[in-house]
Amino acid sequence: MGNTMIKVFFLLCIVLTSTGCWNNKDINHRLLPAVVGISKNGDKYKLILELPVLESDNMKIQIIKATGKSIADAVDWLSMNMDRGVDLFHVKLIVLDKQFAKQGLTDVMSGLMRSREVAPNAQMAICNEDLDYFFGNVQKSKPPTGDYLLDFFEKDAGWTPNIALTRVWQVYRSLHSSTRDVIIPIIQTGKLTEVEHIGSAVIKNGKMVSQISPNDTLLYNAFDGQGTQGIVEVMDLATVLILSDWKSNKSMIINEKPFMKSQLNLKVTILETKGNPSMDLIKKDLSTLITNRFHRMLTITQKKQADILGLGQTFRTKLPRAKLKNWREKYYPILKLDFQVNVDIQNEGFLKSD
Amino acid sequence: MDRSMFVSISYFLTHLGLIFFMYPTDIIASTDEAYWIPITLGIIIHFIFLSIYMKGLSYFPRKNIIMIYLSHGKIIAWIFLLPVAIYLIMIIIITIRSYSEIITIVFLSNTPLWAIMFLLVLVATYLSSRGLDSILRSSLLLAILFLPLTLFVCFVSFQNVDWRYIFPLTTNDFRFITKPSYLMSYFSIGGVFLFIGFIQPLFTYKPKKILYTVLLLVPFWIISVYIPILTFGNSTVPHFYFPFVEAVDSIDINWLMFDRVTVFFLLSLITFIILFLSLILWMFMQIITTCIPKFRPNYLLILISFISFVCCLFIPDWKDVEDLFLINSPFRFFCLLIVPPSLLILGIRSKRKEKLENG
């Protein structure tokens, strides 16, 4: 008898507690923005939320704005002044104001990682123009596709290897790492399409220090092993599509000076030609083009002491950690890199070339 | 009755539950390079002392450790069983408190702490009131339900790995041995293994199979530390409270219908922790009921659970939980380093005695 009573008591308790009926908020009482814009004015953060709203079988975009001393403060202000609570659980893309990125993102990134509300794998982007203007245009776009901005960065949707894919955790990692900086894609309102990608911001220790072009970003992605299927124009000769790439690095320290040998192997196919160039000429021109581009990108980042390619990583076996801490300032600017591109033309399409 | 498989499974699951939360944090806090050295040291200690423990137990067929100590006199029983009992009750309180805090930090930020603790205590108490047989059988059920998911998450957590972070592989710095955080990491190494000594009169098991299970656990000890290191690098990871959880959170799988695999992964681990709690509660009850045989065991169990629940309510913050972990360390090392050899010595002595009496 006693045992049955205990069993019933236990079961009752489990039934009562496992419902979890406190502070619960139904989904129709939540606002779940998918895109968030953050800018900073003085010491006040401005938050712009893009919410997909379903109105009689039509997707519409609602834009909500709030300001606050911190992001949490702004979210709280919104929740206070609306009939629903704002939850950032499903944020997929964070768009930052360019000026804000230049001032430094350290606090915001740490806050995002600390609160755990925003997923660490949310995408980052920087907006080249005023956020109000940008989101205003996104709202006006017709037909209003709420996922436009998201699909723009989605690998199985609108992404191309010219666009950097950088996530919250990667930016956070770069704040503390001594050998790894990141790039964040820069977007703006497009003239012909809704959104235009104009290159990538170089972020060093959470601050935007420079900018590289989409072509450089393609190289960055190739170097980073992001799987490039990018299209490259070879001077006045042809347009080629990169099918696959792999690279090998060799690093050494001679007299306290870092040296690196890097080889990038590309397999390409010909898309269009101008006139009738020989395959050897295309190969040669493509490899010089990429080498030049690479060196230009490297010089820019070396000047800014921002190791976006993570080249310092390859020196982890060569330099002790105490020295590696000064990698950006001491070693990276004087790094000599012997960069070689090896091009194989895997096929030439349906047409034979002479 | 041979229950080797069930014992192995519960041994495996409870360790998994313990490994993925605090273990990486403690190891990473104890040193800043060549993490494999402290990990390997821990694993070797675990393996050696588990072997000694089972060897010692094998001298006393059909006896659990309470019976063994009692058969050598009351004083010996008190000396060895009291610290074990203190260790067990402390572990119960610490586990309930820390894991409910983890649950609030990680996903139930709005739910009051007492409710989470209440649920943890409740399920564990019920499970342990049904006895070892039920605990072992439910471990098989939990393994079928949650192990595939856990293994899947472990597998995909390699997604963002940058292998170059593995360097440097060597270090001259062995100060980690004396660091409090390293001592705390033994919670996941010596937390469960005592329960092998409580099984025997009820069921039998094959020691070899338990040792194979430990070998299966070795990769999990390693990846729980190395996945966050390889993902974030060793200058970023020390900033995280739960590095492995953070590393799992950075996984991006767009073909999976769920947005964040972390929640599923954590819930599976929490069920393993409930299993762990019920095992520890059951072991503690075994000791207590031998001391106070007059009480009805189930009422006593409810009383103990209630007391530990109230104790948990009086622990205000995470700092105190960490302090408790540290206070608990001497008892843990007593269970890990002194109990197994003592059993071996007692076993060899009693065997000698038998020989003398027979010959």
XYZ file of C-alpha atoms in Angstrom:
713
model
C 0.000 0.000 0.000
C 2.714 2.416 1.057
C 4.656 1.703 -2.093
C 1.690 2.392 -4.363
C 1.074 5.689 -2.599
C 4.692 6.654 -3.158
C 4.485 5.691 -6.799
C 1.357 7.763 -7.322
C 2.966 10.678 -5.523
C 6.025 10.487 -7.754
C 4.008 10.268 -10.916
C 1.889 13.241 -9.880
C 4.981 15.296 -9.170
C 6.477 14.419 -12.533
C 3.271 15.307 -14.324
C 3.117 18.635 -12.519
C 6.719 19.664 -13.054
C 7.493 18.350 -16.505
C 4.862 20.541 -18.144
C 7.173 23.507 -17.587
C 4.280 25.937 -17.351
C 6.052 28.945 -15.948
C 7.016 32.041 -17.818
C 6.008 30.246 -20.931
C 5.291 32.299 -23.984
C 3.443 30.909 -26.925
C 4.902 31.349 -30.336
C 2.243 33.858 -31.345
C 3.360 36.030 -28.469
C 6.930 36.127 -29.625
C 8.654 38.218 -32.229
C 11.313 36.160 -33.933
C 13.401 38.367 -36.184
C 15.602 36.654 -38.750
C 17.783 39.636 -39.575
C 19.078 42.178 -37.098
C 20.853 45.427 -37.898
C 23.052 47.016 -35.281
C 24.482 50.523 -35.339
C 25.893 52.781 -32.683
C 25.344 56.466 -32.147
C 27.480 57.903 -29.422
C 27.048 55.425 -26.608
C 23.612 54.278 -27.729
C 23.003 51.166 -29.753
C 20.355 51.161 -32.386
C 18.668 47.906 -33.230
C 16.729 47.275 -36.420
C 14.777 44.033 -36.592
C 13.480 42.554 -39.796
C 10.446 40.410 -39.160
C 8.677 38.252 -41.688
C 4.924 38.753 -41.272
C 2.234 36.642 -42.872
C -0.682 38.722 -44.097
C -3.467 36.923 -45.959
C -1.183 34.453 -47.743
C 1.341 37.165 -48.455
C 4.727 37.449 -46.875
C 5.469 40.959 -45.782
C 8.395 42.444 -44.008
C 7.976 44.472 -40.902
C 10.817 46.644 -39.671
C 11.055 47.528 -35.989
C 13.598 49.888 -34.484
C 14.778 50.419 -30.945
C 17.606 52.144 -29.138
C 19.284 51.370 -25.855
C 22.462 51.560 -23.839
C 23.145 47.941 -24.768
C 21.630 45.447 -27.149
C 19.831 43.690 -24.319
C 18.505 47.070 -23.198
C 17.141 47.794 -26.663
C 15.517 44.363 -26.881
C 14.016 44.880 -23.462
C 12.668 48.285 -24.431
C 10.995 46.706 -27.452
C 9.466 43.901 -25.414
C 8.172 46.483 -22.957
C 6.552 48.602 -25.629
C 5.038 45.875 -27.729
C 2.322 43.315 -27.247
C 4.823 40.539 -27.810
C 8.218 39.586 -26.479
C 11.266 39.845 -28.695
C 13.438 36.749 -28.935
C 16.679 36.632 -30.829
C 16.830 32.823 -30.966
C 16.343 32.611 -34.694
C 18.563 35.433 -35.850
C 20.395 34.205 -38.927
C 22.082 37.371 -40.094
C 23.517 40.334 -38.242
C 24.074 43.459 -40.317
C 26.444 45.982 -38.824
C 26.789 49.630 -39.610
C 30.105 50.415 -41.288
C 30.944 53.282 -38.933
C 30.173 51.049 -36.000
C 32.468 48.340 -37.366
C 35.242 50.892 -37.616
C 34.771 51.901 -33.978
C 35.156 48.333 -32.786
C 32.896 45.366 -32.191
C 34.536 43.815 -29.155
C 31.764 44.477 -26.641
C 28.962 43.521 -28.990
C 30.616 40.267 -30.018
C 31.334 39.288 -26.429
C 27.763 40.175 -25.500
C 26.385 38.045 -28.320
C 28.504 35.083 -27.266
C 27.684 35.530 -23.590
C 23.912 35.735 -23.797
C 23.558 32.576 -25.876
C 20.359 33.946 -27.331
C 21.831 34.581 -30.743
C 23.271 31.405 -32.237
C 27.065 31.544 -32.562
C 26.718 30.381 -36.132
C 24.665 33.375 -37.245
C 26.067 35.123 -40.306
C 27.730 38.542 -40.139
C 27.612 41.323 -42.707
C 28.509 45.007 -42.840
C 26.319 47.582 -44.497
C 27.998 50.272 -46.570
C 25.218 52.796 -46.096
C 22.903 54.050 -43.412
C 21.062 51.095 -41.907
C 17.702 52.900 -41.917
C 18.008 53.512 -45.634
C 19.166 49.962 -46.313
C 16.387 48.255 -44.378
C 13.869 50.708 -45.811
C 14.788 49.466 -49.262
C 14.643 45.851 -48.183
C 11.098 46.431 -46.957
C 10.026 48.137 -50.176
C 11.442 45.418 -52.424
C 8.909 43.677 -54.611
C 7.888 40.941 -54.426
C 8.642 41.059 -50.739
C 10.687 38.011 -50.104
C 11.488 37.925 -46.444
C 14.346 35.556 -46.886
C 16.122 37.607 -49.515
C 18.951 38.674 -47.268
C 19.270 35.225 -45.769
C 19.377 33.388 -49.065
C 21.971 35.860 -50.241
C 24.423 34.217 -47.851
C 23.102 30.679 -47.998
C 25.556 28.231 -49.467
C 22.911 26.219 -51.274
C 21.058 29.316 -52.434
C 22.439 32.657 -53.531
C 25.978 32.445 -52.251
C 28.922 32.644 -54.610
C 32.562 32.253 -53.645
C 33.063 35.983 -54.036
C 31.213 36.461 -50.762
C 32.927 35.820 -47.480
C 31.025 33.635 -45.027
C 31.840 34.780 -41.537
C 29.970 33.757 -38.451
C 29.647 35.252 -35.001
C 31.963 32.728 -33.370
C 34.664 33.353 -35.949
C 34.640 37.072 -35.236
C 34.703 36.325 -31.519
C 37.635 33.968 -32.033
C 39.554 36.674 -33.870
C 39.200 39.006 -30.869
C 41.415 36.764 -28.788
C 43.500 34.963 -31.366
C 46.956 36.262 -32.157
C 47.197 34.622 -35.560
C 43.753 34.827 -37.042
C 41.755 37.788 -38.346
C 38.544 37.694 -40.295
C 36.793 39.379 -43.160
C 33.132 40.310 -43.161
C 31.172 40.832 -46.400
C 30.020 44.370 -47.179
C 26.610 44.877 -48.764
C 24.552 47.824 -49.893
C 21.331 48.554 -51.736
C 21.853 47.453 -55.298
C 20.989 49.364 -58.422
C 19.942 46.389 -60.526
C 19.326 43.835 -57.805
C 18.020 44.407 -54.323
C 21.291 43.840 -52.556
C 24.754 44.340 -53.916
C 27.950 42.828 -52.592
C 30.889 45.194 -52.859
C 33.703 43.350 -51.141
C 34.822 42.427 -47.669
C 35.882 44.362 -44.627
C 39.140 43.363 -43.005
C 38.554 43.068 -39.282
C 41.525 43.179 -36.951
C 40.894 42.668 -33.255
C 37.243 43.500 -33.765
C 37.865 46.698 -35.717
C 37.388 47.265 -39.412
C 40.750 48.440 -40.734
C 40.557 47.975 -44.475
C 38.542 46.663 -47.355
C 39.190 44.104 -50.081
C 37.368 43.569 -53.358
C 35.084 40.641 -54.282
C 37.876 39.264 -56.489
C 40.210 39.191 -53.499
C 37.517 37.530 -51.456
C 37.356 34.762 -54.043
C 41.058 34.190 -53.483
C 40.539 34.281 -49.751
C 37.862 31.602 -50.023
C 40.097 29.503 -52.275
C 42.901 29.813 -49.766
C 40.579 29.056 -46.882
C 39.273 25.921 -48.568
C 35.677 27.114 -48.807
C 35.186 25.208 -52.043
C 35.394 27.710 -54.859
C 33.409 27.434 -58.003
C 34.287 30.984 -58.855
C 34.534 32.688 -62.171
C 37.674 34.540 -63.107
C 38.223 36.812 -66.066
C 41.648 36.362 -67.604
C 42.692 39.704 -68.992
C 41.453 40.033 -72.534
C 41.671 36.355 -73.296
C 38.981 34.284 -71.697
C 36.640 33.676 -68.812
C 37.268 30.558 -66.790
C 35.429 28.718 -64.042
C 37.431 27.300 -61.171
C 36.303 23.725 -60.591
C 38.430 22.735 -57.665
C 41.400 23.919 -55.723
C 43.845 22.650 -53.181
C 46.843 24.261 -51.649
C 49.988 23.286 -49.830
C 51.934 25.476 -47.448
C 55.462 25.319 -46.221
C 56.644 27.682 -43.560
C 60.050 28.318 -42.057
C 61.833 30.772 -39.830
C 65.287 31.928 -40.947
C 67.114 34.430 -38.739
C 63.906 35.300 -36.890
C 62.277 36.136 -40.211
C 59.262 34.203 -41.426
C 59.257 32.708 -44.897
C 56.490 30.829 -46.574
C 56.091 28.800 -49.702
C 52.569 28.365 -50.838
C 51.240 26.565 -53.838
C 47.698 26.849 -55.054
C 46.554 24.258 -57.551
C 43.506 25.155 -59.583
C 41.479 23.054 -61.941
C 39.532 25.202 -64.343
C 37.255 24.956 -67.324
C 36.916 27.481 -70.098
C 33.622 29.346 -70.336
C 34.210 32.021 -72.966
C 37.147 33.117 -75.032
C 37.970 36.259 -76.897
C 39.507 35.485 -80.237
C 41.461 32.275 -80.274
C 44.056 32.220 -77.497
C 46.136 29.106 -76.919
C 45.580 27.079 -73.774
C 49.123 27.693 -72.601
C 48.624 31.411 -72.842
C 45.439 31.228 -70.766
C 47.203 29.105 -68.157
C 50.120 31.473 -67.951
C 47.992 34.582 -67.802
C 45.636 33.144 -65.216
C 48.478 32.166 -62.946
C 50.155 35.589 -63.171
C 46.792 37.287 -62.626
C 46.052 35.328 -59.475
C 49.597 35.683 -58.173
C 49.436 39.450 -58.617
C 46.059 39.672 -56.962
C 47.257 37.586 -54.087
C 50.327 39.708 -53.528
C 48.262 42.879 -53.653
C 45.881 41.508 -51.023
C 48.794 40.349 -48.896
C 50.493 43.746 -49.028
C 47.300 45.526 -47.985
C 46.765 43.223 -45.027
C 50.435 43.247 -44.057
C 50.339 47.033 -43.923
C 47.330 46.855 -41.613
C 48.831 43.960 -39.655
C 45.690 41.914 -40.121
C 46.356 38.244 -40.816
C 43.085 37.361 -42.508
C 44.434 34.235 -44.177
C 45.585 32.838 -40.869
C 49.119 32.442 -42.170
C 50.426 32.679 -38.617
C 48.681 29.381 -37.968
C 51.247 27.550 -40.071
C 53.991 28.880 -37.821
C 52.568 27.271 -34.702
C 55.134 24.503 -34.981
C 57.981 26.914 -35.705
C 57.487 29.636 -33.125
C 56.836 29.230 -29.406
C 53.556 30.640 -28.177
C 55.173 33.556 -26.369
C 56.607 34.785 -29.659
C 53.513 33.929 -31.610
C 51.620 36.438 -29.453
C 53.494 39.188 -31.315
C 52.895 37.579 -34.692
C 50.743 40.400 -36.050
C 53.091 43.208 -35.117
C 56.525 41.639 -35.395
C 56.467 38.796 -37.873
C 53.507 39.181 -40.192
C 54.536 42.538 -41.727
C 57.941 41.142 -42.738
C 56.632 37.779 -43.930
C 58.021 36.833 -47.331
C 55.656 34.645 -49.249
C 56.554 32.736 -52.377
C 53.187 32.185 -53.973
C 52.813 29.858 -56.918
C 49.733 29.075 -58.877
C 49.494 25.897 -60.848
C 46.653 25.843 -63.338
C 45.251 22.739 -64.974
C 42.617 23.115 -67.609
C 40.464 20.137 -66.866
C 38.270 20.531 -69.929
C 37.349 23.122 -72.486
C 33.615 22.683 -72.630
C 31.837 21.481 -75.759
C 34.045 23.299 -78.180
C 37.480 22.302 -79.314
C 40.132 24.928 -79.296
C 42.940 24.937 -81.752
C 22.959 -13.396 -13.217
C 25.514 -11.954 -15.632
C 24.747 -8.329 -16.400
C 28.055 -7.290 -17.981
C 26.410 -5.528 -20.891
C 24.081 -3.469 -18.715
C 26.884 -2.547 -16.332
C 29.085 -1.507 -19.252
C 26.340 0.593 -20.788
C 25.548 2.448 -17.595
C 29.263 2.925 -16.970
C 29.619 4.382 -20.459
C 26.571 6.650 -20.320
C 27.222 8.105 -16.886
C 30.759 8.963 -17.902
C 29.546 10.614 -21.096
C 27.219 12.754 -19.010
C 30.087 13.839 -16.793
C 32.664 14.373 -19.526
C 31.109 16.958 -21.792
C 30.355 19.772 -19.357
C 32.959 20.530 -16.737
C 35.816 18.294 -17.849
C 37.022 20.399 -20.812
C 36.702 23.602 -18.778
C 38.849 22.214 -15.991
C 41.498 20.715 -18.239
C 41.783 23.891 -20.307
C 42.038 26.011 -17.167
C 44.797 23.812 -15.770
C 47.282 24.274 -18.592
C 47.592 26.298 -21.772
C 49.285 23.898 -24.130
C 49.731 20.161 -24.707
C 46.377 19.274 -23.186
C 46.850 15.635 -24.037
C 49.298 15.237 -21.147
C 46.824 15.955 -18.320
C 44.128 13.998 -20.173
C 46.311 10.926 -20.613
C 47.467 11.091 -17.025
C 43.852 11.075 -15.854
C 42.916 8.197 -18.130
C 45.903 6.112 -17.014
C 45.052 6.691 -13.356
C 41.451 5.743 -14.029
C 42.477 2.578 -15.835
C 45.048 1.456 -13.267
C 42.888 2.058 -10.212
C 39.834 0.529 -11.834
C 41.885 -2.612 -12.523
C 43.151 -2.673 -8.930
C 39.605 -2.163 -7.676
C 38.203 -5.030 -9.699
C 41.150 -7.260 -8.823
C 40.530 -6.532 -5.136
C 36.829 -7.243 -5.521
C 37.549 -10.527 -7.273
C 38.993 -11.917 -4.024
C 35.534 -11.652 -2.511
C 33.046 -13.326 -4.812
C 29.390 -12.521 -4.077
C 30.201 -9.608 -1.774
C 29.887 -5.867 -2.248
C 32.341 -3.438 -0.709
C 30.132 -2.764 2.327
C 30.101 -6.472 3.186
C 33.844 -6.729 2.591
C 34.701 -3.881 4.933
C 32.205 -5.040 7.555
C 33.679 -8.534 7.532
C 36.973 -6.987 8.621
C 35.607 -5.338 11.675
C 33.616 -2.247 12.523
C 36.617 0.094 12.725
C 37.798 -0.667 9.216
C 34.248 -0.316 7.955
C 33.926 3.119 9.539
C 37.318 4.318 8.314
C 36.579 3.436 4.718
C 32.839 3.738 4.365
C 32.379 7.088 6.078
C 34.475 9.075 3.560
C 32.813 7.162 0.735
C 29.386 8.052 2.105
C 30.353 11.698 2.544
C 31.736 11.722 -0.985
C 28.526 10.247 -2.381
C 26.142 12.628 -0.627
C 28.289 15.608 -1.614
C 28.345 14.422 -5.198
C 24.564 14.166 -5.173
C 24.183 17.746 -3.976
C 26.861 19.146 -6.255
C 25.573 17.341 -9.318
C 21.988 18.434 -8.832
C 22.994 22.017 -8.199
C 25.596 22.361 -10.936
C 23.663 20.619 -13.674
C 20.507 22.587 -12.999
C 22.621 25.721 -13.220
C 24.044 24.459 -16.511
C 20.519 23.887 -17.781
C 19.547 27.466 -16.867
C 22.665 28.928 -18.444
C 22.370 26.928 -21.593
C 18.719 26.750 -22.469
C 16.055 27.284 -19.816
C 16.928 30.813 -18.815
C 13.388 31.651 -17.692
C 12.656 28.577 -15.605
C 13.286 28.932 -11.860
C 16.190 26.930 -10.562
C 14.192 25.078 -7.911
C 11.899 23.616 -10.538
C 14.759 22.169 -12.531
C 16.397 20.800 -9.398
C 13.098 19.361 -8.245
C 12.623 17.509 -11.497
C 16.191 16.165 -11.460
C 15.822 14.947 -7.876
C 12.411 13.496 -8.491
C 13.295 11.341 -11.463
C 16.562 10.198 -9.918
C 14.882 9.319 -6.612
C 12.162 7.347 -8.308
C 14.644 5.453 -10.452
C 16.872 4.571 -7.522
C 13.888 3.524 -5.398
C 13.199 0.823 -7.956
C 16.638 -0.684 -7.351
C 19.744 -1.472 -9.350
C 17.944 -3.718 -11.794
C 15.728 -0.865 -12.985
C 18.640 1.542 -13.192
C 20.619 -0.860 -15.337
C 17.687 -1.659 -17.574
C 16.803 2.010 -18.071
C 20.414 2.634 -19.040
C 19.871 0.344 -22.022
C 16.741 2.284 -22.946
C 18.576 5.611 -22.679
C 21.412 4.230 -24.780
C 19.020 3.205 -27.544
C 17.199 6.529 -27.471
C 20.012 9.022 -27.057
C 23.360 7.445 -27.844
C 22.994 7.662 -31.647
C 22.253 11.375 -31.372
C 25.168 11.996 -29.045
C 27.534 10.142 -31.325
C 26.190 12.017 -34.341
C 26.850 15.358 -32.659
C 30.349 14.251 -31.654
C 30.968 13.297 -35.250
C 29.733 16.542 -36.813
C 31.504 18.652 -34.214
C 34.614 18.174 -36.325
C 33.068 20.547 -38.864
C 34.916 23.716 -37.876
C 38.161 22.129 -36.851
C 41.458 23.775 -37.774
C 44.041 21.067 -37.177
C 46.894 23.536 -36.862
C 45.609 24.510 -33.431
C 46.830 21.128 -32.180
C 50.359 22.532 -31.903
C 52.429 22.883 -29.754
C 52.327 19.240 -28.736
C 55.000 19.329 -26.067
C 55.522 21.417 -22.986
C 57.931 21.710 -20.076
C 55.226 23.046 -17.840
C 53.889 20.373 -15.504
C 52.422 22.729 -12.938
C 48.919 21.589 -13.878
C 49.168 18.687 -11.431
C 48.833 20.994 -8.455
C 46.229 23.327 -9.952
C 42.789 23.180 -8.290
C 41.063 23.033 -11.663
C 43.017 19.917 -12.570
C 41.991 18.273 -9.322
C 38.410 19.208 -10.133
C 38.679 17.513 -13.513
C 38.850 14.187 -11.690
C 35.136 14.504 -11.121
C 34.681 13.053 -14.597
C 37.448 10.526 -14.121
C 36.780 9.063 -10.710
C 33.132 9.967 -10.382
C 31.347 6.744 -11.130
C 33.671 3.799 -10.935
C 32.955 2.920 -7.271
C 29.587 1.506 -8.283
C 31.278 -1.561 -9.741
C 31.830 -2.611 -6.123
C 28.142 -2.464 -5.262
C 26.894 -4.780 -7.965
C 28.102 -8.125 -6.886
C 25.696 -9.940 -4.663
C 22.844 -8.887 -6.956
C 24.446 -9.499 -10.309
C 27.755 -10.616 -11.733
C 29.871 -8.971 -14.400
C 33.055 -9.657 -16.318
C 35.868 -7.234 -15.328
C 37.371 -7.447 -18.810
C 34.254 -5.996 -20.393
C 34.336 -3.009 -18.056
C 37.950 -2.359 -19.045
C 36.971 -2.480 -22.724
C 34.286 0.096 -21.954
C 36.940 2.392 -20.512
C 38.876 2.044 -23.762
C 35.737 3.087 -25.641
C 35.497 6.157 -23.432
C 39.048 7.321 -24.147
C 38.182 9.123 -27.423
C 35.427 11.068 -25.660
C 37.772 12.360 -22.990
C 40.074 13.514 -25.759
C 37.556 15.089 -28.131
C 35.696 16.885 -25.354
C 38.839 18.946 -24.828
C 40.292 18.972 -28.307
C 37.198 19.863 -30.330
C 36.878 23.293 -28.663
C 40.640 23.807 -28.853
C 40.757 22.967 -32.548
C 37.706 25.089 -33.276
C 38.475 28.238 -31.330
C 42.189 28.059 -30.585
C 43.756 28.049 -27.168
C 43.622 31.771 -26.582
C 39.838 31.958 -27.010
C 38.694 28.772 -25.279
C 39.605 29.810 -21.698
C 36.892 32.478 -21.948
C 34.133 29.876 -22.192
C 32.395 28.207 -19.286
C 31.343 25.233 -21.375
C 33.731 25.013 -24.332
C 32.324 21.849 -25.843
C 28.777 23.224 -25.804
C 30.049 26.352 -27.527
C 31.859 24.283 -30.146
C 28.696 22.280 -30.831
C 26.790 25.541 -31.120
C 29.056 26.710 -33.913
C 28.113 23.729 -36.079
C 26.135 24.682 -39.127
C 24.255 21.911 -40.875
C 21.666 23.255 -43.219
C 20.202 19.914 -44.259
C 19.203 19.136 -40.702
C 15.652 20.164 -39.910
C 16.648 21.473 -36.497
C 18.299 24.812 -36.144
C 20.516 24.113 -33.202
C 21.643 20.579 -32.532
C 22.997 21.709 -29.185
C 19.680 21.462 -27.369
C 19.189 17.841 -28.370
C 22.734 16.998 -27.495
C 22.433 18.598 -24.069
C 19.107 16.967 -23.299
C 20.605 13.565 -24.071
C 23.464 14.313 -21.723
C 21.050 15.448 -19.013
C 19.282 12.096 -19.160
C 22.668 10.441 -18.663
C 23.190 12.691 -15.664
C 19.850 11.612 -14.209
C 21.049 8.039 -14.591
C 24.259 8.989 -12.803
C 22.318 10.653 -9.986
C 20.092 7.657 -9.446
C 23.123 5.361 -9.364
C 24.878 7.514 -6.775
C 21.689 7.791 -4.710
C 21.263 4.042 -4.828
C 24.877 3.480 -3.721
C 24.457 5.930 -0.879
C 21.262 4.150 0.182
C 23.115 0.830 0.247
C 25.556 2.250 2.778
C 22.891 4.007 4.835
C 20.560 1.021 5.056
C 23.362 -1.139 6.423
C 23.947 1.491 9.106
C 20.284 2.064 9.950
C 18.571 -1.180 9.060
C 15.383 -0.416 11.004
C 14.052 2.286 8.695
C 11.992 1.526 5.638
C 14.528 2.140 2.810
C 12.107 3.993 0.575
C 11.092 6.489 3.247
C 14.746 7.026 4.032
C 15.452 7.599 0.362
C 12.765 10.251 0.117
C 14.103 11.915 3.236
C 17.650 11.974 1.851
C 16.518 13.326 -1.501
C 14.527 15.994 0.272
C 17.511 16.978 2.423
C 19.818 17.198 -0.582
C 17.211 19.225 -2.453
C 17.022 21.684 0.443
C 20.839 21.823 0.600
C 20.873 22.680 -3.106
C 18.465 25.538 -2.476
C 20.954 27.046 -0.053
C 23.789 27.233 -2.588
C 23.425 30.728 -4.012
C 25.808 30.973 -6.965
C 28.171 29.223 -9.333
C 31.230 30.293 -7.361
C 30.002 28.277 -4.376
C 29.435 25.263 -6.586
C 33.055 25.464 -7.678
C 34.166 25.781 -4.054
C 32.150 22.689 -3.192
C 33.870 20.831 -5.996
C 37.174 21.729 -4.433
C 36.121 20.764 -0.899
C 34.925 17.486 -2.328
C 38.295 16.751 -3.958
C 39.998 15.054 -0.955
C 37.082 12.639 -0.645
C 37.165 11.990 -4.364
C 40.847 11.167 -4.254
C 40.208 8.970 -1.238
C 37.686 6.985 -3.286
C 39.921 6.926 -6.334
C 43.362 6.313 -4.836
C 42.834 4.646 -1.456
C 39.713 2.494 -1.664
C 40.920 0.240 -4.525
C 44.348 -0.583 -3.008
C 42.743 -1.171 0.407
C 40.447 -3.760 -1.141
C 43.386 -5.414 -2.856
C 45.346 -5.605 0.416
C 42.355 -6.964 2.310
C 41.812 -9.500 -0.454
C 45.396 -10.741 -0.441
C 45.371 -10.972 3.366
C 42.159 -12.951 3.544
C 43.397 -15.298 0.853
C 46.545 -15.936 2.852
C 44.456 -16.605 5.946
C 42.358 -19.101 4.052
C 45.461 -20.881 2.892
C 46.800 -21.064 6.445
C 43.511 -22.419 7.740
C 43.252 -24.980 4.981
C 46.874 -26.005 5.058
